[in-house]
Short mmCIF file of C-alpha atoms in Angstrom, two decimals:
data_model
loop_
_atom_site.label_atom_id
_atom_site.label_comp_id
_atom_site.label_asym_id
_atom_site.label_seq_id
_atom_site.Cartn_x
_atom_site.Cartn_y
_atom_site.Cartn_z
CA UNK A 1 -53.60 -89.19 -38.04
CA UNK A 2 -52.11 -89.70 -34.69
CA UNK A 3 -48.56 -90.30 -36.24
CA UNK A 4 -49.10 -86.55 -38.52
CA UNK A 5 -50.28 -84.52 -35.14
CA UNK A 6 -46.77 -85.87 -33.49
CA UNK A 7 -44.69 -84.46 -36.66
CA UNK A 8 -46.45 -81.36 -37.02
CA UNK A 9 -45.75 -81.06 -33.21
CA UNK A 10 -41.75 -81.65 -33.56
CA UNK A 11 -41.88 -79.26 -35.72
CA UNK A 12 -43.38 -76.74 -33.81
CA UNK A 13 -40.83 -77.39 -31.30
CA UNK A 14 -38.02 -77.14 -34.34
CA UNK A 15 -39.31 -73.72 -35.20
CA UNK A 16 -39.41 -72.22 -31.62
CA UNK A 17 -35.49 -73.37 -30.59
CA UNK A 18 -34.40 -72.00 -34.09
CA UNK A 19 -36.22 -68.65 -33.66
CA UNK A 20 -34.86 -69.08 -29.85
CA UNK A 21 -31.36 -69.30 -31.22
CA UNK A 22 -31.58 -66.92 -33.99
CA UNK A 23 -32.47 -63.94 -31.78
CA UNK A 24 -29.44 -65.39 -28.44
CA UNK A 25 -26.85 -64.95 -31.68
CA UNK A 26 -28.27 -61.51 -32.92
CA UNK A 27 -27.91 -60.37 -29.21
CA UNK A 28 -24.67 -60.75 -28.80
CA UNK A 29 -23.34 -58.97 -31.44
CA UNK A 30 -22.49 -61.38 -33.94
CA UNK A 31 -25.31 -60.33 -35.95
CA UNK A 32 -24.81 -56.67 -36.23
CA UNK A 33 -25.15 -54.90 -39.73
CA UNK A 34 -23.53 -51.99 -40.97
CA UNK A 35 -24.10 -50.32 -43.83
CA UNK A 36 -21.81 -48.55 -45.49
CA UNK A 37 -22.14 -46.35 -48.39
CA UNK A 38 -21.47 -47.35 -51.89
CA UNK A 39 -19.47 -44.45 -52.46
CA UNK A 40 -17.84 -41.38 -50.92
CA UNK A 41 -19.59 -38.59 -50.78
CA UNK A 42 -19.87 -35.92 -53.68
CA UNK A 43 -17.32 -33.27 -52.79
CA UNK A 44 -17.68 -29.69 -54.49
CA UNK A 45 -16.57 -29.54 -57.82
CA UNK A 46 -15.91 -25.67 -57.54
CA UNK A 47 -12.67 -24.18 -55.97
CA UNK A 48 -13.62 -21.56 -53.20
CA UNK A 49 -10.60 -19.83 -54.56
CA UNK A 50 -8.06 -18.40 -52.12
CA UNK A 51 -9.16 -16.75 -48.48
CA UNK A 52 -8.42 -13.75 -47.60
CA UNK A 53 -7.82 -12.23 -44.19
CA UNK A 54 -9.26 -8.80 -43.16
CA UNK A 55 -7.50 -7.07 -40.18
CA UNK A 56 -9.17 -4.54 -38.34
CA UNK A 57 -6.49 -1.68 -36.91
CA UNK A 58 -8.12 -0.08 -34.48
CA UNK A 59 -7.93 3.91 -34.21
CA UNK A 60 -5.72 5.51 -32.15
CA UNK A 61 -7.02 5.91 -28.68
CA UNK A 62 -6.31 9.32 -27.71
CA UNK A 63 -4.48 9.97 -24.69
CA UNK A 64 -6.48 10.47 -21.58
CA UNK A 65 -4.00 10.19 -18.68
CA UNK A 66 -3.52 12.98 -16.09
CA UNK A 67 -0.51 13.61 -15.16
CA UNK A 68 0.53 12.37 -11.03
CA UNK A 69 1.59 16.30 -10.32
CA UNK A 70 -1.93 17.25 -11.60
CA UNK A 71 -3.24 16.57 -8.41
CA UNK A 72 -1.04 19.32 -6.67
CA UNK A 73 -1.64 21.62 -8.88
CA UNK A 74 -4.51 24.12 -8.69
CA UNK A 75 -6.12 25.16 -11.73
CA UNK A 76 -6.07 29.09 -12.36
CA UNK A 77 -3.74 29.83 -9.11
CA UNK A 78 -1.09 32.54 -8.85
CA UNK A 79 2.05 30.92 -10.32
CA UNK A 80 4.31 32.29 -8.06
CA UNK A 81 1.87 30.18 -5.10
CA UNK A 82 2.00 26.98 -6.99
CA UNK A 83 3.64 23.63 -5.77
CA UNK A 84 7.43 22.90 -6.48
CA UNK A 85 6.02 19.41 -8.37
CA UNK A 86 4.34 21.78 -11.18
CA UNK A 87 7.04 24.01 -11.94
CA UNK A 88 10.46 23.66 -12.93
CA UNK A 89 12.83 26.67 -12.44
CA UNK A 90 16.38 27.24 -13.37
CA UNK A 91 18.09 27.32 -10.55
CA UNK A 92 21.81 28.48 -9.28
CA UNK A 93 23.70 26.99 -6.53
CA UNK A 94 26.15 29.97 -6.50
CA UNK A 95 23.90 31.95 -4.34
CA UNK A 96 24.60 33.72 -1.06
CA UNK A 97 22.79 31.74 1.57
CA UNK A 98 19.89 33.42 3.20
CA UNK A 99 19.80 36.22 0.50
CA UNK A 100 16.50 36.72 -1.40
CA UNK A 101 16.96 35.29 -4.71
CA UNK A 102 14.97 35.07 -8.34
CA UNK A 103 14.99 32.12 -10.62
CA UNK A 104 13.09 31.63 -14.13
CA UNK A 105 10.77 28.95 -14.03
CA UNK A 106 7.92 27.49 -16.23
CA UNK A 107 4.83 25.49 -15.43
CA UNK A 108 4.82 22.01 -16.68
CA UNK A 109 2.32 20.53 -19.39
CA UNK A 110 -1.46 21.04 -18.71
CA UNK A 111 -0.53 23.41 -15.68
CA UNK A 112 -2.60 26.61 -15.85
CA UNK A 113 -1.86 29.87 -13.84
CA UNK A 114 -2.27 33.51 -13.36
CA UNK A 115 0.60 36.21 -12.99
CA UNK A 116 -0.72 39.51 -10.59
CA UNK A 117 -2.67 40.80 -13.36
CA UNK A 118 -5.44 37.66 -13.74
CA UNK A 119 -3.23 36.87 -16.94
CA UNK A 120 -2.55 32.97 -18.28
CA UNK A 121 0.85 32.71 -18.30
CA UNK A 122 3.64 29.41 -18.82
CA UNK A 123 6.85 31.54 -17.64
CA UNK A 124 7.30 33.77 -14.37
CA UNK A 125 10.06 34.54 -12.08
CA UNK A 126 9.94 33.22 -8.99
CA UNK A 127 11.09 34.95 -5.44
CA UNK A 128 12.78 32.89 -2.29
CA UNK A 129 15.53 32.51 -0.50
CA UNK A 130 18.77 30.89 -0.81
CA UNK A 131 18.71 27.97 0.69
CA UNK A 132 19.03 24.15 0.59
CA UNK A 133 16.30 21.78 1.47
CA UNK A 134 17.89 20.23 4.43
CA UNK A 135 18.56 24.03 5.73
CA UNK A 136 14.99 24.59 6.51
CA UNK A 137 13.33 25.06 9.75
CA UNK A 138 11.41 21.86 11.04
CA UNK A 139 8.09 23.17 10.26
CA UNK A 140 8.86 23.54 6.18
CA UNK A 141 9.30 19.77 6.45
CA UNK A 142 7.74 16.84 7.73
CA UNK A 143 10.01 13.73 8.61
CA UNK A 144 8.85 9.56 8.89
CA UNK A 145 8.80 8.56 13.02
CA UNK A 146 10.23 5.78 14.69
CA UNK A 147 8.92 3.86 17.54
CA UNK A 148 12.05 1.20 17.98
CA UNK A 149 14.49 3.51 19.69
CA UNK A 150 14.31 4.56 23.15
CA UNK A 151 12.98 8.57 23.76
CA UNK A 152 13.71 8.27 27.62
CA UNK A 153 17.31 7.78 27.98
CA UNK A 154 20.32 8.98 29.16
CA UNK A 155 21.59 10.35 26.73
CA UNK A 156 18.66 10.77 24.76
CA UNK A 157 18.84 8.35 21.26
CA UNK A 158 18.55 9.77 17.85
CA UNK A 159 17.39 7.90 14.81
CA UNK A 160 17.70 8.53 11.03
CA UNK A 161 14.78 9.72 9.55
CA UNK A 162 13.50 10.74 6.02
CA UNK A 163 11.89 14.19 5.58
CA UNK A 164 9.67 15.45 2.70
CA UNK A 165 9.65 18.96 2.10
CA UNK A 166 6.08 20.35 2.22
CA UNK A 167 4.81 20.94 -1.69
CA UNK A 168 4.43 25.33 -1.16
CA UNK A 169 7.86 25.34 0.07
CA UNK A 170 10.56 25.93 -2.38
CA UNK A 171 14.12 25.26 -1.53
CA UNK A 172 17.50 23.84 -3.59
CA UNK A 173 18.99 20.44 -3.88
CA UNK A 174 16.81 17.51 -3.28
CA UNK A 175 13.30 17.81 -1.40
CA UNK A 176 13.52 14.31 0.45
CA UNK A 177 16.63 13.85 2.62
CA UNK A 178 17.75 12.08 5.25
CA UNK A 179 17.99 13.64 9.04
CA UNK A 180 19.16 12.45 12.51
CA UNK A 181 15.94 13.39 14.91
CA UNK A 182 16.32 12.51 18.36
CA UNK A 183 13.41 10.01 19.51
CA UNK A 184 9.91 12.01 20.00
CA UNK A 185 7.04 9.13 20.50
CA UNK A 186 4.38 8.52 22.71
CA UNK A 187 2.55 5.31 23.87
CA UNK A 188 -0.63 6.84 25.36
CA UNK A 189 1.13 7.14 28.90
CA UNK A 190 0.27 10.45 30.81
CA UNK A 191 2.45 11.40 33.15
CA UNK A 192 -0.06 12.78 36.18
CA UNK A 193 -1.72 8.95 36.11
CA UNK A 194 1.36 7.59 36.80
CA UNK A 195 2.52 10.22 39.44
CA UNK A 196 -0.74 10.06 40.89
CA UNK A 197 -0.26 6.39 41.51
CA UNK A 198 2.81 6.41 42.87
CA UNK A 199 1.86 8.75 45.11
CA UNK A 200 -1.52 7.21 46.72
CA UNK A 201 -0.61 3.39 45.46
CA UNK A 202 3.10 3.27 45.11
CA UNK A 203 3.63 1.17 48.05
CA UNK A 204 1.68 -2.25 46.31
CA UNK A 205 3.93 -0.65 42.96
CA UNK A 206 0.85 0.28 41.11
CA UNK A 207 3.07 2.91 39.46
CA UNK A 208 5.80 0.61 37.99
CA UNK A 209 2.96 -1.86 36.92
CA UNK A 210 1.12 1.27 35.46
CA UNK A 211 4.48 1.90 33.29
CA UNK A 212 4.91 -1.63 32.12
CA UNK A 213 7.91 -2.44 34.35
CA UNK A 214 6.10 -5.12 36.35
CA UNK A 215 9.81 -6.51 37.48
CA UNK A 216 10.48 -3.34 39.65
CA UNK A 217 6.59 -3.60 40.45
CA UNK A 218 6.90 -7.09 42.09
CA UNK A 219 9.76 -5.77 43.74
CA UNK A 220 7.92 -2.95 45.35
CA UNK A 221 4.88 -4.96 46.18
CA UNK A 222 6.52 -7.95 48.22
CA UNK A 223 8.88 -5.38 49.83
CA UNK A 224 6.39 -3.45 50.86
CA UNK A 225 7.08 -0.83 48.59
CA UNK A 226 11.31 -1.11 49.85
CA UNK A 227 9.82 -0.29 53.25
CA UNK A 228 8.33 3.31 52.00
CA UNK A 229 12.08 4.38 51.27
CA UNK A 230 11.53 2.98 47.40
CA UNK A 231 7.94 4.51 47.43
CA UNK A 232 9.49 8.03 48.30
CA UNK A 233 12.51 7.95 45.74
CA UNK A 234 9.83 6.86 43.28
CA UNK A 235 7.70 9.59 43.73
CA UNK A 236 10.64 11.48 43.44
CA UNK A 237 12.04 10.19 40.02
CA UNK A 238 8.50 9.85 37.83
CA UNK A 239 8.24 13.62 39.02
CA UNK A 240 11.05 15.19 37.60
CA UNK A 241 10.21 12.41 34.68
CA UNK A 242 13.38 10.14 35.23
CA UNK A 243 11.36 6.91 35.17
CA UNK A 244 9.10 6.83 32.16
CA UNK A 245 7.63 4.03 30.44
CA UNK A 246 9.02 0.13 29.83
CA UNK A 247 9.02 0.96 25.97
CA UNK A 248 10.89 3.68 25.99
CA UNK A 249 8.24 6.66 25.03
CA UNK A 250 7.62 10.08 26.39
CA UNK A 251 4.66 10.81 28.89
CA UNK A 252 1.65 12.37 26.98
#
């Protein structure tokens, strides 16, 4: 009996380092299983038959763009009043300058207007004088500024500019030309601060500092102001407006 309870126990301990091993080996990967199918799988025995492609053409959008000029032009306005962008007019160069002149002209697309008589109308003859663009007076025109060039100066700098005639003017050859302008800017300077300066403070050269030329200002205020002679021709010059400001503008 004693000898069968020792074999039944090896046994036991058979079973347990099998089962031990068996599950170490099916961890590891060596006992995977994959199943794979007998056979492919069924594919459709019916042809789908050829595809076809549908393409969808939009409709023409129709057009609703203004125009640039539109925004010049008033709706319903005298034609004869309306800007030179909205009209076009047949013009003639052979004219005798400063004579009245008449030229046919005709609004352009979606341009309404109004002859004397409160009547719609595309074509009208238009009145004005002979005359090129760049032969206008200076207030038919406005020109671009410059503030690089030097307004107080001797002599007195020009600079090229580009003027725009002003849309109810009408006048031949091109509207936006070049023109020499002599220099006309400002730099928030006013002229009666700095002659008041010179006057009460111009020995320490609070006027030269005032104007930006702290150089000349130094100068003055070590010196005394030049011993009151400087002071005096100072007074003198921003006067009569021969020393203006360091940058080169005009008083205010």
């Amino acid at each position: 009996m004693a000898g069968a309870g020792v074999l039944l126990w090896d046994l036991r301990r058979l079973c347990r380092v099998l089962l031990f091993l068996s599950q170490f080996y099916i961890l590891s990967g060596g006992g995977s299983f994959s199943v794979e199918p007998s056979q492919p799988l069924a594919q459709s025995d019916k042809d789908p038959g050829p595809t076809r492609t549908f393409t969808v053409v939009p409709r023409a959008a129709e057009s609703t763009d203004i125009p640039p000029y539109m925004m010049k032009c008033p709706s319903n306005g005298f034609c004869s009043r309306l800007p030179a962008d909205c009209i076009e007019c047949k013009t003639n160069f052979s004219c005798v300058y400063g004579k009245p002149v008449t030229f046919d002209c005709t609004v352009k697309p979606s341009v309404t207007c109004v002859d004397q008589d409160f009547k719609s109308r595309k074509s009208f003859v238009l009145n004005m004088t002979c005359r090129f663009c760049w032969q206008l007076p200076e207030t038919d025109y406005e020109c671009s500024s410059s503030t690089s060039c030097m307004a107080v100066s001797c002599p007195r700098q020009r600079y090229t500019a580009n003027c725009t005639v002003r849309d109810h003017v009408h006048c031949l050859g091109n509207r936006t030309f070049p023109k020499m302008l002599y220099c006309n800017w400002t730099g928030g300077y006013k002229w009666s601060t700095a002659l008041a300066l010179s006057i009460t403070l111009g020995g320490f050269g609070a006027d030269r500092f005032y104007l930006g030329q702290w150089r000349e200002g130094l100068g003055k205020l070590f010196s005394f102001g030049g011993l009151g002679i400087w002071t005096l021709l100072d007074v003198l010059l921003i006067g009569v407006g021969y020393v203006g400001p360091a940058d080169g503008s005009l008083y205010i």
